[in-house]
Amino acid sequence: MQGLMMQQSLLVSALLTHAERHHSEQEIVSRRVEGDVHRYSYRHLAQRARRMANALSTLGVARGERVATLAWNGYRHMELYFSVSGSGSVLHTLNPRLHVDQLAYIIEHAEDRVVFFDLTFLPLIESVAPQVKSPKIFVAMTDRAHMPQTSGMNAMLMCYEDLLDLHDDVFEWPVLDENSASSLCYTSGTTGNPKGVPYSHRSTVLHTYAAALPDSLNCSARDVILPVVPMFHVNAWGLPYVACMVGAKLVFPGPALDGKSLYELIETEHVTLSAGVPTVWQGLLTHVDAMGGTFSSMRRTVIGGAPCPTAMTEAFQQRHQVEVLHAWGMTELSPIGTVCSFKAHQQSLPMAEQYTIQAKQGRALFGIDMRIVGSDGNELPWDGESAGDLQVRGHWVTQQYFGADVESPLCDGWFPTGDIATIDPHGFMQITDRSKDVIKSGGEWISSAAIENVAYLHPEVSMAVCIAARHPKWDERPLLLVVKKPGSDLASDELLSFFNGRVARWWTPDAVVFVDTVPLGATGKVLKNQLRDQFGDYYLPA
Ligand code: ADP
């Protein structure tokens, strides 16, 4: 028997159509670059997305062509998520924290037709525009009253709200091939030139289903979701799509990502779920603790992109009753691969054991399979001890980067993540390092993530980074770089003795260097390669 069930393409536009029909009055709140707070509903979102789809057609953007955004999290960015992808073009989100030359490279490589930008990024656009040939049109995401005065851009500059005013909201979302590209995000290029990862409509919708599930991000129509993770990096971990699928209220922070601004937004909008990288949460916790505040509505927070230190999990869960969902993913995975949520028997474990589990990156979502392999390419056991190269495959894992000049990354049908991990008998994966960050001491691996996790447990440590430093006897030894909390007079001996009994003796770093800051990359992660350049010879004789 065949043809029993309807066949419908899995399309990004269907998420918006669903939200408009079933959750039309649900709110979307945005802090704007213009300085105020904007509110409207999914009904308005859908109407304006259709108007913008008509505008894109007038601008001559064809199916399959790329339309770029350089923007914060906000409602206009959300409208572009659906107007661009829904009409069959490809939404290319640009990361404003990249260097101008890298941005120019990416825009040219993707052959973007139009670039939409938030006013904050006008200076960046003015620097990039003379370096690129492809986009002929730049659109400022604002209204006529806020249109900037600019000179020196040899391309056409248009106004977002003017474009909307010129078009009506009658637009039929086309029935597209579900395997065609809906959006495009470049890796941050910490290891060579950035590579474009195109997501398909199908992969995006399947990722949305999986991300919303109870053991994933656990999202529902009762939630108020604040994506702090940027819409310019891997589609804000899919949360804009998830919110449409489940009909959740959405709160967008705009450019204000400091602890105070985030806390005010969380409280005034009654946010229940948020998501971001550890460095952002550090700022929020510091602010809330300094003012003796509590979270009155927030129940869960997703932490990923870098290891979530146990001290942070404790702070959220014990001090603030906010559950931490530690998640792992990458640009090539749309991005979510694993989420750490307990199995039934783990719920009654002593708290210390639960924290040990929560330091892991968690279990694979249905739709993703994973394995660890040794240097001989053979699969390693799931014993929680054997560490190997983590490989994944599944519905939302890339098999081909954008452009003809890039080779397929797959090995035997698996995507090599570049992470080193263990997997325990219950299927919980734990990243011990990125392969390029691993410390090899006397031929044995030391996990920099484990060392940082211990350092963060010390109450006077604000930031901790462990790197491999060259060593005359052991090839490499761990070196710990620490930013102290304000007012602390912590000494290195005291911090090193803190490791006694917490890690194997030979894992303890040989030295601590106190620094004022650590360099952060375009997605808020520590740039370990820069620190290795600076401190890599620390143990070598001068
Ligand atoms: P890049 O930083 O190279 O641009 P991504 O932003 O795609 O790449 O980040 C993916 C990488 O971030 C993963 O391969 C992994 O090394 C790291 N990562 C993501 N989430 C976690 C996590 N929860 N714990 C540890 N590392 C993580």
Coordinates of C-alpha atoms and ligand atoms in Angstrom, one line a residue:
M1 CA 0.0 0.0 0.0
Q2 CA 1.3 3.4 -0.9
G3 CA 0.1 7.0 -0.8
L4 CA -1.8 6.6 2.5
M5 CA -0.7 9.9 4.0
M6 CA -0.6 13.4 2.5
Q7 CA 2.8 14.4 1.3
Q8 CA 3.6 18.0 2.1
S9 CA 6.9 19.7 1.8
L10 CA 8.5 20.7 5.1
L11 CA 8.8 24.4 4.7
V12 CA 9.9 27.3 6.8
S13 CA 6.9 29.4 5.7
A14 CA 4.6 26.7 7.2
L15 CA 5.9 27.7 10.7
L16 CA 4.8 31.2 10.2
T17 CA 1.5 30.3 8.7
H18 CA 0.8 28.0 11.7
A19 CA 1.7 30.8 14.2
E20 CA -0.5 33.3 12.4
R21 CA -3.6 30.9 12.3
H22 CA -3.2 29.4 15.7
H23 CA -1.4 31.9 17.8
S24 CA -2.2 35.2 16.0
E25 CA -2.5 37.3 19.2
Q26 CA 0.7 35.9 20.9
E27 CA 3.2 38.7 21.5
I28 CA 6.6 39.5 20.1
V29 CA 8.5 42.1 22.1
S30 CA 11.7 43.7 20.9
R31 CA 14.2 46.2 22.4
R32 CA 15.1 48.3 19.4
V33 CA 18.3 49.9 18.2
E34 CA 16.3 53.1 18.1
G35 CA 16.2 52.9 22.0
D36 CA 12.5 52.0 22.7
V37 CA 10.6 48.7 23.1
H38 CA 8.4 47.5 20.3
R39 CA 5.4 45.1 20.7
Y40 CA 3.2 43.4 18.2
S41 CA 1.8 39.9 17.5
Y42 CA 2.3 36.9 15.3
R43 CA -0.5 38.3 13.1
H44 CA 1.5 41.5 12.4
L45 CA 4.7 39.5 11.9
A46 CA 3.0 37.4 9.2
Q47 CA 1.5 40.4 7.5
R48 CA 4.7 42.3 7.4
A49 CA 6.7 39.3 6.3
R50 CA 4.3 38.9 3.3
R51 CA 4.8 42.6 2.5
M52 CA 8.5 42.2 2.6
A53 CA 8.3 39.1 0.4
N54 CA 6.5 41.3 -2.2
A55 CA 9.3 43.9 -1.8
L56 CA 12.0 41.3 -2.4
S57 CA 10.3 40.3 -5.6
T58 CA 10.1 44.0 -6.7
L59 CA 13.8 44.3 -6.0
G60 CA 14.4 41.4 -8.4
V61 CA 15.6 38.8 -5.8
A62 CA 15.2 35.4 -7.5
R63 CA 14.7 32.0 -5.9
G64 CA 17.9 30.5 -4.6
E65 CA 19.6 34.0 -4.4
R66 CA 21.2 35.0 -1.1
V67 CA 19.9 38.0 0.9
A68 CA 22.1 38.9 3.9
T69 CA 21.3 40.4 7.3
L70 CA 23.6 42.2 9.6
A71 CA 21.4 42.6 12.6
W72 CA 20.6 42.1 16.3
N73 CA 17.8 40.0 17.6
G74 CA 14.6 41.9 16.8
Y75 CA 11.2 41.8 15.0
R76 CA 12.5 43.1 11.7
H77 CA 15.2 40.4 11.7
M78 CA 12.4 37.9 12.4
E79 CA 10.4 39.2 9.5
L80 CA 13.4 38.6 7.2
Y81 CA 13.8 35.1 8.5
F82 CA 10.4 34.3 7.0
S83 CA 10.1 36.7 4.0
V84 CA 13.5 35.7 2.6
S85 CA 13.3 31.9 3.2
G86 CA 9.6 31.6 2.7
S87 CA 9.8 33.2 -0.8
G88 CA 12.5 30.8 -1.8
S89 CA 15.6 33.0 -1.4
V90 CA 18.3 32.1 1.1
L91 CA 18.7 34.1 4.3
H92 CA 22.4 34.7 4.9
T93 CA 23.0 35.9 8.4
L94 CA 26.2 37.8 8.8
N95 CA 28.1 38.0 12.1
P96 CA 28.9 41.7 12.9
R97 CA 31.7 40.7 15.2
L98 CA 33.8 39.5 12.3
H99 CA 36.6 41.5 10.9
V100 CA 35.7 43.8 8.0
D101 CA 37.9 41.8 5.6
Q102 CA 36.2 38.5 6.7
L103 CA 32.8 40.0 6.2
A104 CA 33.7 41.2 2.7
Y105 CA 35.1 37.8 1.9
I106 CA 31.8 36.1 3.1
I107 CA 29.5 38.6 1.3
E108 CA 31.4 38.0 -2.0
H109 CA 31.7 34.3 -1.5
A110 CA 27.9 34.0 -0.9
E111 CA 27.2 36.5 -3.8
D112 CA 24.7 38.3 -1.6
R113 CA 22.2 40.3 -3.7
V114 CA 20.9 42.6 -0.9
V115 CA 22.2 43.3 2.6
F116 CA 19.8 44.4 5.3
F117 CA 21.4 46.0 8.3
D118 CA 20.6 47.5 11.8
L119 CA 21.6 51.2 12.2
T120 CA 24.3 50.2 14.7
F121 CA 26.2 48.6 11.9
L122 CA 26.2 51.5 9.5
P123 CA 30.0 52.2 10.0
L124 CA 30.7 48.5 9.3
I125 CA 28.6 48.6 6.1
E126 CA 30.4 51.8 5.0
S127 CA 33.7 50.0 5.4
V128 CA 32.5 46.8 3.7
A129 CA 30.6 48.3 0.8
P130 CA 33.6 49.6 -1.1
Q131 CA 35.3 46.2 -0.8
V132 CA 32.4 44.2 -2.4
K133 CA 31.0 43.9 -5.8
S134 CA 28.0 41.6 -5.4
P135 CA 25.3 43.5 -3.3
K136 CA 23.9 46.4 -5.2
I137 CA 21.3 47.2 -2.6
F138 CA 21.7 47.9 1.1
V139 CA 18.6 48.3 3.3
A140 CA 18.7 50.1 6.6
M141 CA 16.3 48.3 9.0
T142 CA 14.6 51.4 10.3
D143 CA 12.0 54.0 9.4
R144 CA 12.3 57.2 7.3
A145 CA 12.8 59.4 10.5
H146 CA 15.9 57.5 11.5
M147 CA 17.5 57.0 8.1
P148 CA 21.2 57.8 8.3
Q149 CA 23.1 60.4 6.3
T150 CA 25.9 58.5 4.6
S151 CA 28.3 59.1 1.8
G152 CA 30.8 57.0 0.1
M153 CA 28.6 53.9 -0.5
N154 CA 28.6 53.2 -4.2
A155 CA 25.5 51.1 -3.9
M156 CA 21.8 52.0 -3.4
L157 CA 20.7 52.6 0.1
M158 CA 17.0 52.0 0.9
C159 CA 14.8 52.2 4.0
Y160 CA 13.1 49.1 5.4
E161 CA 9.8 50.7 6.4
D162 CA 9.6 52.6 3.1
L163 CA 9.8 49.2 1.3
L164 CA 7.0 47.8 3.4
D165 CA 4.8 50.9 2.9
L166 CA 5.1 50.4 -0.9
H167 CA 3.8 46.9 -0.8
D168 CA 0.7 45.1 0.3
D169 CA 0.4 41.9 2.3
V170 CA -1.2 39.7 -0.4
F171 CA 1.4 37.0 -1.0
E172 CA 1.1 33.2 -1.4
W173 CA 4.1 31.4 0.0
P174 CA 5.4 29.2 -2.8
V175 CA 5.5 25.4 -2.5
L176 CA 9.2 24.9 -2.7
D177 CA 11.4 21.8 -2.8
E178 CA 11.9 21.0 0.9
N179 CA 15.6 20.1 0.2
S180 CA 16.3 23.6 -1.2
A181 CA 18.3 26.0 0.9
S182 CA 16.4 28.2 3.4
S183 CA 19.3 29.9 5.2
L184 CA 23.1 30.1 5.3
C185 CA 25.6 30.7 8.1
Y186 CA 29.3 30.8 7.9
T187 CA 31.5 29.2 10.5
S188 CA 33.5 31.7 12.5
G189 CA 36.7 30.7 10.7
T190 CA 38.9 30.0 13.8
T191 CA 40.6 27.3 11.7
G192 CA 41.1 28.9 8.2
N193 CA 38.7 30.7 5.9
P194 CA 35.0 30.7 7.1
K195 CA 32.9 28.0 5.4
G196 CA 29.3 28.5 4.5
V197 CA 26.8 26.0 5.9
P198 CA 23.5 26.0 3.9
Y199 CA 20.5 24.7 5.9
S200 CA 17.5 23.3 3.9
H201 CA 13.8 23.9 4.6
R202 CA 13.5 20.2 5.6
S203 CA 16.5 20.2 7.9
T204 CA 15.3 23.4 9.6
V205 CA 11.8 22.1 10.2
L206 CA 13.0 18.7 11.5
H207 CA 15.5 20.5 13.8
T208 CA 12.6 22.7 15.1
Y209 CA 10.5 19.7 16.0
A210 CA 13.5 18.1 17.8
A211 CA 14.6 21.2 19.6
A212 CA 11.1 21.8 21.1
L213 CA 10.7 18.4 22.6
P214 CA 10.5 18.0 26.5
D215 CA 13.9 16.4 26.8
S216 CA 15.4 19.1 24.5
L217 CA 14.6 22.7 25.1
N218 CA 11.1 21.8 26.4
C219 CA 9.1 24.6 24.7
S220 CA 5.4 25.2 24.8
A221 CA 2.7 27.8 24.2
R222 CA 3.0 28.7 27.9
D223 CA 6.6 29.9 27.5
V224 CA 8.1 33.3 27.1
I225 CA 11.4 32.8 25.2
L226 CA 14.3 35.2 25.3
P227 CA 16.9 34.2 22.7
V228 CA 20.1 35.9 23.9
V229 CA 22.1 33.8 21.5
P230 CA 22.2 35.9 18.3
M231 CA 20.0 35.4 15.3
F232 CA 23.2 36.1 13.3
H233 CA 24.8 32.9 14.5
V234 CA 23.1 29.6 13.6
N235 CA 19.6 31.0 13.6
A236 CA 19.7 31.7 17.4
W237 CA 19.9 28.0 17.9
G238 CA 16.6 27.6 16.1
L239 CA 14.5 29.4 18.7
P240 CA 12.7 31.8 16.3
Y241 CA 11.3 28.8 14.5
V242 CA 10.6 26.9 17.7
A243 CA 8.6 29.8 19.0
C244 CA 6.4 29.8 15.9
M245 CA 5.9 26.1 16.0
V246 CA 4.7 26.1 19.7
G247 CA 3.2 29.6 19.8
A248 CA 5.4 30.9 22.6
K249 CA 5.8 34.6 23.4
L250 CA 9.1 35.9 22.0
V251 CA 11.3 38.6 23.6
F252 CA 14.2 40.0 21.7
P253 CA 17.0 41.9 23.5
G254 CA 18.3 44.0 20.6
P255 CA 21.8 45.2 21.2
A256 CA 21.6 45.4 25.0
L257 CA 23.3 42.2 26.2
D258 CA 24.8 43.3 29.5
G259 CA 23.6 41.7 32.7
K260 CA 21.5 44.7 33.9
S261 CA 19.6 45.1 30.6
L262 CA 19.0 41.3 30.3
Y263 CA 17.8 41.1 33.9
E264 CA 15.3 43.9 33.5
L265 CA 13.9 42.4 30.3
I266 CA 13.6 38.9 31.9
E267 CA 11.7 40.4 34.8
T268 CA 9.4 42.9 33.0
E269 CA 8.4 40.5 30.3
H270 CA 8.1 37.4 32.6
V271 CA 10.6 35.3 30.6
T272 CA 10.5 31.6 31.4
L273 CA 13.2 30.3 29.1
S274 CA 16.4 31.8 27.8
A275 CA 19.4 30.6 25.8
G276 CA 23.0 31.8 25.4
V277 CA 26.8 31.2 25.8
P278 CA 28.4 31.0 29.3
T279 CA 30.2 34.4 28.9
V280 CA 26.8 36.2 28.6
W281 CA 25.4 34.3 31.6
Q282 CA 28.4 35.2 33.7
G283 CA 27.5 38.9 33.1
L284 CA 23.9 38.3 34.1
L285 CA 24.8 36.3 37.3
T286 CA 27.3 38.9 38.4
H287 CA 24.7 41.6 38.1
V288 CA 21.9 39.7 39.8
D289 CA 24.1 38.5 42.7
A290 CA 25.5 42.0 43.2
M291 CA 22.0 43.5 43.6
G292 CA 20.8 40.5 45.6
G293 CA 18.1 39.8 43.0
T294 CA 16.1 36.7 42.1
F295 CA 14.4 35.5 39.0
S296 CA 10.6 35.6 39.5
S297 CA 9.6 33.9 36.3
M298 CA 12.6 32.2 34.6
R299 CA 12.5 28.5 35.0
R300 CA 15.1 27.2 32.5
T301 CA 18.1 28.4 30.7
V302 CA 19.9 26.8 27.8
I303 CA 23.7 27.1 28.1
G304 CA 25.9 26.0 25.2
G305 CA 28.5 27.0 22.6
A306 CA 31.3 26.4 25.2
P307 CA 31.4 24.2 28.3
C308 CA 29.1 25.3 31.1
P309 CA 31.1 25.3 34.3
T310 CA 29.6 23.4 37.2
A311 CA 29.9 26.6 39.3
M312 CA 27.5 28.3 36.9
T313 CA 25.0 25.4 37.0
E314 CA 25.1 25.5 40.8
A315 CA 24.6 29.3 40.8
F316 CA 21.5 29.1 38.6
Q317 CA 20.0 26.0 40.2
Q318 CA 20.8 26.4 43.9
R319 CA 20.8 30.2 44.3
H320 CA 18.1 31.0 41.7
Q321 CA 16.0 27.9 41.1
V322 CA 16.6 28.2 37.4
E323 CA 17.2 24.8 35.7
V324 CA 20.3 24.6 33.5
L325 CA 20.0 22.8 30.2
H326 CA 23.6 22.2 29.0
A327 CA 23.6 21.7 25.2
W328 CA 26.2 21.0 22.6
G329 CA 26.1 21.9 18.9
M330 CA 27.8 23.5 16.1
T331 CA 27.2 25.6 13.0
E332 CA 27.3 22.4 10.8
L333 CA 24.5 20.9 13.0
S334 CA 21.9 23.7 12.7
P335 CA 23.1 23.7 15.6
I336 CA 21.8 21.4 18.3
G337 CA 23.2 17.9 18.6
T338 CA 22.8 17.0 22.3
V339 CA 21.0 18.3 25.4
C340 CA 21.7 17.2 29.0
S341 CA 18.5 16.3 30.6
F342 CA 18.1 13.6 33.2
K343 CA 16.8 10.1 32.7
A344 CA 14.3 8.8 35.3
H345 CA 16.8 7.0 37.5
Q346 CA 19.1 10.1 37.7
Q347 CA 16.5 12.4 39.2
S348 CA 16.9 10.9 42.7
L349 CA 20.7 10.8 42.7
P350 CA 22.6 12.9 45.3
M351 CA 23.1 16.5 44.1
A352 CA 26.9 16.1 43.6
E353 CA 26.3 13.3 41.2
Q354 CA 23.7 15.3 39.3
Y355 CA 26.1 18.1 38.9
T356 CA 28.7 15.7 37.5
I357 CA 26.1 14.6 34.9
Q358 CA 25.1 18.2 34.1
A359 CA 28.8 19.0 33.3
K360 CA 28.3 16.6 30.4
Q361 CA 26.9 17.9 27.1
G362 CA 24.1 15.3 27.1
R363 CA 22.2 12.9 25.0
A364 CA 21.7 12.9 21.2
L365 CA 18.3 14.2 20.0
F366 CA 16.3 11.8 17.8
G367 CA 17.5 12.6 14.3
I368 CA 21.2 12.7 15.3
D369 CA 23.4 9.7 15.8
M370 CA 26.9 10.1 17.3
R371 CA 30.0 7.9 17.9
I372 CA 33.6 8.4 19.1
V373 CA 36.5 6.9 17.2
G374 CA 40.1 6.3 18.0
S375 CA 43.1 7.3 15.9
D376 CA 42.8 3.9 14.0
G377 CA 39.2 5.0 13.0
N378 CA 37.6 2.3 15.0
E379 CA 34.6 3.1 17.2
L380 CA 35.4 3.4 21.0
P381 CA 33.2 2.0 23.8
W382 CA 30.6 4.0 25.6
D383 CA 32.3 3.6 29.0
G384 CA 32.5 7.2 30.0
E385 CA 36.3 6.9 30.0
S386 CA 37.6 6.3 26.4
A387 CA 38.0 9.6 24.7
G388 CA 38.0 9.9 20.9
D389 CA 37.0 12.0 17.9
L390 CA 33.3 12.8 18.0
Q391 CA 31.5 12.1 14.7
V392 CA 27.8 12.7 14.0
R393 CA 25.3 12.1 11.3
G394 CA 21.6 13.0 10.9
H395 CA 18.8 15.0 9.3
W396 CA 20.3 18.4 10.2
V397 CA 24.0 17.7 9.7
T398 CA 25.7 19.3 6.8
Q399 CA 27.2 17.2 4.0
Q400 CA 28.3 19.9 1.7
Y401 CA 29.6 23.4 2.4
F402 CA 28.4 26.3 0.2
G403 CA 30.2 26.9 -3.1
A404 CA 32.0 24.7 -5.6
D405 CA 35.4 25.4 -4.1
V406 CA 34.9 23.5 -0.9
E407 CA 35.2 19.7 -0.5
S408 CA 32.6 17.6 1.3
P409 CA 33.7 17.2 5.0
L410 CA 32.3 13.7 5.5
C411 CA 34.3 10.6 6.4
D412 CA 32.5 7.3 5.7
G413 CA 29.2 9.2 5.9
W414 CA 30.0 10.7 9.3
F415 CA 30.7 14.4 10.0
P416 CA 33.9 14.8 12.0
T417 CA 33.2 17.5 14.6
G418 CA 36.8 18.3 15.6
D419 CA 35.8 17.7 19.2
I420 CA 37.2 15.0 21.5
A421 CA 34.6 13.4 23.7
T422 CA 33.6 10.5 25.9
I423 CA 30.2 8.8 25.9
D424 CA 28.9 7.1 29.1
P425 CA 26.8 3.9 29.2
H426 CA 23.6 6.0 29.5
G427 CA 24.5 7.8 26.2
F428 CA 25.7 11.1 27.8
M429 CA 28.4 12.7 25.8
Q430 CA 31.1 14.9 27.3
I431 CA 33.4 17.1 25.4
T432 CA 36.9 16.9 26.9
D433 CA 38.4 19.3 24.3
R434 CA 38.5 20.5 20.8
S435 CA 41.1 18.5 18.9
K436 CA 43.2 21.6 18.4
D437 CA 43.0 22.7 22.1
V438 CA 43.9 19.3 23.6
I439 CA 46.9 19.2 25.9
K440 CA 49.3 16.3 25.3
S441 CA 51.6 15.7 28.3
G442 CA 54.1 12.9 27.9
G443 CA 51.9 11.3 25.3
E444 CA 48.7 11.4 27.4
W445 CA 45.8 13.7 27.0
I446 CA 44.7 16.2 29.6
S447 CA 41.3 17.8 29.3
S448 CA 41.4 21.6 29.4
A449 CA 37.7 21.6 29.9
A450 CA 38.0 19.6 33.2
I451 CA 40.7 21.9 34.5
E452 CA 38.7 25.0 33.7
N453 CA 35.7 23.5 35.4
V454 CA 37.6 23.0 38.7
A455 CA 39.1 26.6 38.5
Y456 CA 35.6 28.0 38.2
L457 CA 34.6 26.3 41.5
H458 CA 37.0 28.7 43.3
P459 CA 35.0 31.7 44.5
E460 CA 37.5 34.3 43.4
V461 CA 37.8 33.1 39.8
S462 CA 35.9 35.2 37.3
M463 CA 37.3 33.6 34.0
A464 CA 39.5 30.5 33.6
V465 CA 41.2 29.3 30.5
C466 CA 43.6 26.3 30.3
I467 CA 45.9 26.1 27.3
A468 CA 48.7 23.8 26.2
A469 CA 52.1 25.4 26.8
R470 CA 55.3 23.8 25.3
H471 CA 57.4 22.0 27.8
P472 CA 61.0 20.8 27.5
K473 CA 60.4 17.4 29.2
W474 CA 56.7 16.6 28.7
D475 CA 56.1 18.2 25.2
E476 CA 53.1 20.1 26.6
R477 CA 51.9 21.0 30.1
P478 CA 48.7 22.8 31.1
L479 CA 48.9 26.5 31.9
L480 CA 46.0 28.2 33.6
L481 CA 45.1 31.8 32.7
V482 CA 42.8 33.4 35.2
V483 CA 40.9 36.7 35.5
K484 CA 40.2 37.3 39.2
K485 CA 37.0 38.7 40.6
P486 CA 37.3 42.4 41.5
G487 CA 39.1 43.0 44.8
S488 CA 40.5 39.5 45.0
D489 CA 44.1 39.0 46.0
L490 CA 44.2 35.3 45.2
A491 CA 47.7 33.9 44.8
S492 CA 48.8 31.2 42.3
D493 CA 49.9 28.7 45.0
E494 CA 46.5 29.0 46.7
L495 CA 44.7 28.4 43.5
L496 CA 47.0 25.5 42.5
S497 CA 46.5 23.8 45.9
F498 CA 42.7 24.1 45.2
F499 CA 43.2 21.3 42.6
N500 CA 44.4 18.8 45.2
G501 CA 42.0 15.9 45.3
R502 CA 39.8 17.5 42.5
V503 CA 41.8 16.2 39.5
A504 CA 44.6 13.7 39.0
R505 CA 47.9 15.2 40.3
W506 CA 49.5 15.2 36.9
W507 CA 46.6 17.1 35.4
T508 CA 47.1 20.1 37.8
P509 CA 48.6 23.0 35.8
D510 CA 52.2 23.8 36.5
A511 CA 51.5 27.5 36.8
V512 CA 48.8 30.1 36.9
V513 CA 49.1 33.5 35.1
F514 CA 46.7 36.2 36.2
V515 CA 45.5 38.3 33.3
D516 CA 43.1 41.3 33.1
T517 CA 41.0 40.0 30.2
V518 CA 40.9 37.1 27.8
P519 CA 40.3 37.6 24.0
L520 CA 36.8 36.6 22.9
G521 CA 35.9 35.6 19.3
A522 CA 32.9 36.6 17.2
T523 CA 30.5 34.3 19.0
G524 CA 31.7 35.1 22.5
K525 CA 34.1 32.2 22.9
V526 CA 37.6 32.4 24.2
L527 CA 40.2 32.6 21.4
K528 CA 42.6 30.0 22.8
N529 CA 44.8 30.2 19.7
Q530 CA 45.6 33.8 20.5
L531 CA 46.5 32.9 24.1
R532 CA 48.6 30.0 22.9
D533 CA 50.5 32.5 20.7
Q534 CA 51.0 34.8 23.7
F535 CA 51.8 32.2 26.4
G536 CA 52.7 29.0 24.6
D537 CA 56.4 29.3 25.5
Y538 CA 55.8 30.0 29.1
Y539 CA 57.5 26.8 30.3
L540 CA 60.5 27.1 27.9
P541 CA 63.8 28.6 29.1
A542 CA 64.1 32.2 28.0
Ligands
ADP1 P1 33.1 27.9 15.7 O1 33.3 28.3 17.2 O2 34.3 27.1 15.2 O3 32.5 28.9 14.9 P2 30.6 26.9 16.3 O4 30.1 28.2 16.8 O5 29.8 26.1 15.4 O6 32.0 26.9 15.7 O7 30.9 26.1 17.6 C1 31.0 24.7 17.6 C2 32.0 24.2 18.7 O8 31.7 24.8 19.9 C3 31.9 22.8 18.9 O9 32.5 22.0 18.0 C4 32.5 22.7 20.3 O10 33.9 22.6 20.3 C5 32.1 23.9 21.0 N1 30.9 23.7 21.8 C6 29.6 24.0 21.5 N2 28.8 23.7 22.6 C7 29.7 23.3 23.6 C8 29.5 22.8 24.9 N3 28.3 22.8 25.5 N4 30.6 22.4 25.6 C9 31.8 22.4 25.0 N5 32.0 22.9 23.8 C10 31.0 23.3 23.1

